[in-house]
Amino acid sequence: DYKDPQIVASALEVRKLTCVEYERLQGFPDNFTQIPYRNKPADKCPDGPRYKALGNSMAVPVTRWIGERINEVSEL
């Protein structure tokens, strides 16, 4: 049963986004959350902590937009 990684959804299942895809959606550089973890080098960082960090983060473009609007209002 061949599964094409380019297919986002099929009749009964949905493909989970990769950490890099989540990072891009949040406005972070690729592999931004790939850091040393529990005395292992960054390239051995498991996906679980990366997904958790991304889930707890705020999207950079949205945060920037909010900050700019606060700054505009405070200058009035």
Coordinates of N, CA and C in Angstrom, one line a residue:
D1 N 0.9 -1.2 0.0 CA 0.0 0.0 0.0 C 0.9 1.2 0.0
Y2 N 1.1 1.8 -1.2 CA 2.0 3.0 -1.3 C 1.3 4.3 -0.9
K3 N 2.0 5.1 -0.1 CA 1.4 6.4 0.4 C 2.2 7.5 -0.2
D4 N 1.6 8.3 -1.0 CA 2.3 9.5 -1.5 C 2.4 10.6 -0.5
P5 N 3.7 11.0 -0.1 CA 3.8 12.1 0.9 C 3.3 13.4 0.4
Q6 N 3.0 13.6 -0.8 CA 2.5 14.9 -1.3 C 1.0 15.0 -1.1
I7 N 0.3 13.9 -0.9 CA -1.1 13.9 -0.7 C -1.4 14.3 0.8
V8 N -2.2 15.4 0.9 CA -2.5 15.9 2.2 C -3.6 15.1 2.9
A9 N -4.6 14.7 2.2 CA -5.7 13.9 2.7 C -6.2 12.8 1.8
S10 N -6.6 11.7 2.3 CA -7.2 10.7 1.5 C -8.6 10.4 2.1
A11 N -9.2 9.4 1.7 CA -10.6 9.1 2.1 C -10.7 9.0 3.7
L12 N -9.7 8.3 4.3 CA -9.8 8.0 5.7 C -8.8 8.6 6.6
E13 N -7.8 9.3 6.1 CA -6.7 9.8 6.9 C -6.2 11.1 6.4
V14 N -5.5 11.8 7.3 CA -5.0 13.1 7.0 C -3.5 13.1 7.4
R15 N -2.6 13.6 6.5 CA -1.2 13.6 6.7 C -0.9 14.7 7.7
K16 N 0.0 14.3 8.7 CA 0.4 15.3 9.7 C 1.5 16.2 9.1
L17 N 1.4 17.5 9.4 CA 2.4 18.4 8.9 C 3.7 18.1 9.6
T18 N 4.8 18.4 8.9 CA 6.2 18.2 9.5 C 6.5 19.4 10.3
C19 N 7.5 19.2 11.2 CA 8.0 20.4 12.0 C 8.4 21.6 11.2
V20 N 9.0 21.3 10.1 CA 9.5 22.4 9.2 C 8.2 23.1 8.6
E21 N 7.2 22.4 8.2 CA 6.0 23.0 7.7 C 5.3 23.9 8.8
Y22 N 5.3 23.4 10.0 CA 4.7 24.2 11.1 C 5.6 25.4 11.3
E23 N 6.9 25.3 11.3 CA 7.8 26.5 11.5 C 7.5 27.5 10.4
R24 N 7.4 27.1 9.2 CA 7.1 28.1 8.1 C 5.7 28.7 8.3
L25 N 4.7 28.0 8.7 CA 3.4 28.6 9.0 C 3.5 29.6 10.1
Q26 N 4.3 29.4 11.1 CA 4.4 30.3 12.2 C 5.3 31.5 12.0
G27 N 6.1 31.4 10.8 CA 7.0 32.5 10.5 C 8.4 32.4 11.0
F28 N 8.7 31.2 11.4 CA 10.1 30.9 11.9 C 10.9 30.4 10.7
P29 N 12.3 30.5 10.8 CA 13.1 29.9 9.8 C 13.1 28.4 9.9
D30 N 13.4 27.7 8.9 CA 13.5 26.2 8.9 C 14.4 25.7 10.0
N31 N 13.9 24.7 10.7 CA 14.6 24.0 11.7 C 14.9 24.9 12.9
F32 N 14.1 25.9 13.1 CA 14.3 26.8 14.3 C 14.2 26.1 15.6
T33 N 13.3 25.1 15.7 CA 13.1 24.4 16.9 C 13.9 23.2 17.1
Q34 N 14.8 22.9 16.1 CA 15.7 21.8 16.2 C 16.9 22.2 17.0
I35 N 16.9 21.9 18.3 CA 17.9 22.3 19.2 C 18.5 21.1 20.0
P36 N 19.6 21.3 20.6 CA 20.1 20.1 21.5 C 19.1 19.8 22.5
Y37 N 18.9 18.5 22.7 CA 17.8 18.0 23.6 C 18.3 16.9 24.4
R38 N 18.3 17.0 25.8 CA 18.7 15.9 26.7 C 20.1 15.3 26.3
N39 N 21.0 16.2 26.2 CA 22.4 15.8 26.0 C 22.6 15.2 24.6
K40 N 21.7 15.4 23.7 CA 21.8 14.9 22.3 C 22.0 16.1 21.4
P41 N 22.8 16.0 20.3 CA 22.9 17.1 19.4 C 21.6 17.5 18.7
A42 N 21.6 18.7 18.2 CA 20.4 19.2 17.5 C 19.8 18.3 16.5
D43 N 20.7 17.7 15.7 CA 20.2 16.8 14.6 C 19.5 15.6 15.1
K44 N 19.6 15.3 16.4 CA 18.9 14.1 17.0 C 17.7 14.5 17.9
C45 N 17.4 15.8 17.8 CA 16.2 16.3 18.5 C 14.9 15.6 18.0
P46 N 14.2 15.0 18.9 CA 12.9 14.3 18.5 C 11.9 15.3 18.1
D47 N 10.9 14.9 17.4 CA 9.8 15.8 16.9 C 8.9 16.2 18.0
G48 N 8.6 15.4 19.0 CA 7.7 15.7 20.1 C 7.9 17.1 20.7
P49 N 9.1 17.3 21.2 CA 9.4 18.6 21.9 C 9.3 19.8 20.9
R50 N 9.6 19.5 19.6 CA 9.5 20.6 18.6 C 8.0 20.9 18.3
Y51 N 7.1 19.9 18.2 CA 5.7 20.2 18.1 C 5.1 20.9 19.3
K52 N 5.6 20.6 20.5 CA 5.1 21.2 21.7 C 5.5 22.7 21.7
A53 N 6.8 23.0 21.3 CA 7.3 24.3 21.3 C 6.5 25.2 20.2
L54 N 6.3 24.6 19.1 CA 5.5 25.3 18.1 C 4.1 25.5 18.5
G55 N 3.5 24.6 19.2 CA 2.1 24.7 19.6 C 2.0 25.8 20.7
N56 N 3.1 26.0 21.5 CA 3.1 27.0 22.5 C 3.6 28.4 22.0
S57 N 3.9 28.5 20.8 CA 4.4 29.8 20.3 C 3.3 30.6 19.6
M58 N 3.7 31.9 19.4 CA 2.8 32.8 18.6 C 3.4 33.0 17.3
A59 N 2.6 33.2 16.3 CA 3.1 33.4 14.9 C 3.8 34.8 14.8
V60 N 5.0 34.7 14.3 CA 5.8 35.9 14.2 C 5.2 37.1 13.5
P61 N 4.6 36.8 12.3 CA 4.0 37.9 11.6 C 2.8 38.6 12.3
V62 N 2.0 37.8 13.0 CA 0.9 38.3 13.8 C 1.4 39.1 15.0
T63 N 2.3 38.6 15.7 CA 2.9 39.3 16.8 C 3.5 40.7 16.4
R64 N 4.2 40.7 15.2 CA 4.8 41.9 14.7 C 3.7 42.9 14.4
W65 N 2.6 42.4 13.7 CA 1.5 43.3 13.3 C 0.9 43.9 14.6
I66 N 0.6 43.1 15.6 CA 0.0 43.7 16.8 C 1.0 44.7 17.4
G67 N 2.3 44.4 17.5 CA 3.2 45.4 18.1 C 3.2 46.7 17.3
E68 N 3.2 46.6 16.0 CA 3.2 47.8 15.1 C 1.9 48.6 15.4
R69 N 0.8 48.0 15.5 CA -0.5 48.7 15.8 C -0.5 49.4 17.2
I70 N 0.1 48.7 18.2 CA 0.2 49.3 19.5 C 1.1 50.5 19.4
N71 N 2.2 50.5 18.7 CA 3.1 51.6 18.5 C 2.4 52.7 17.8
E72 N 1.6 52.5 16.8 CA 0.9 53.5 16.1 C -0.1 54.3 17.0
V73 N -0.8 53.5 17.8 CA -1.8 54.1 18.7 C -1.1 54.9 19.8
S74 N 0.1 54.5 20.3 CA 0.7 55.2 21.3 C 1.4 56.5 20.8
E75 N 1.6 56.6 19.5 CA 2.2 57.8 19.0 C 1.1 58.9 18.7
L76 N -0.2 58.6 18.8 CA -1.2 59.5 18.5 C -1.3 60.7 19.6

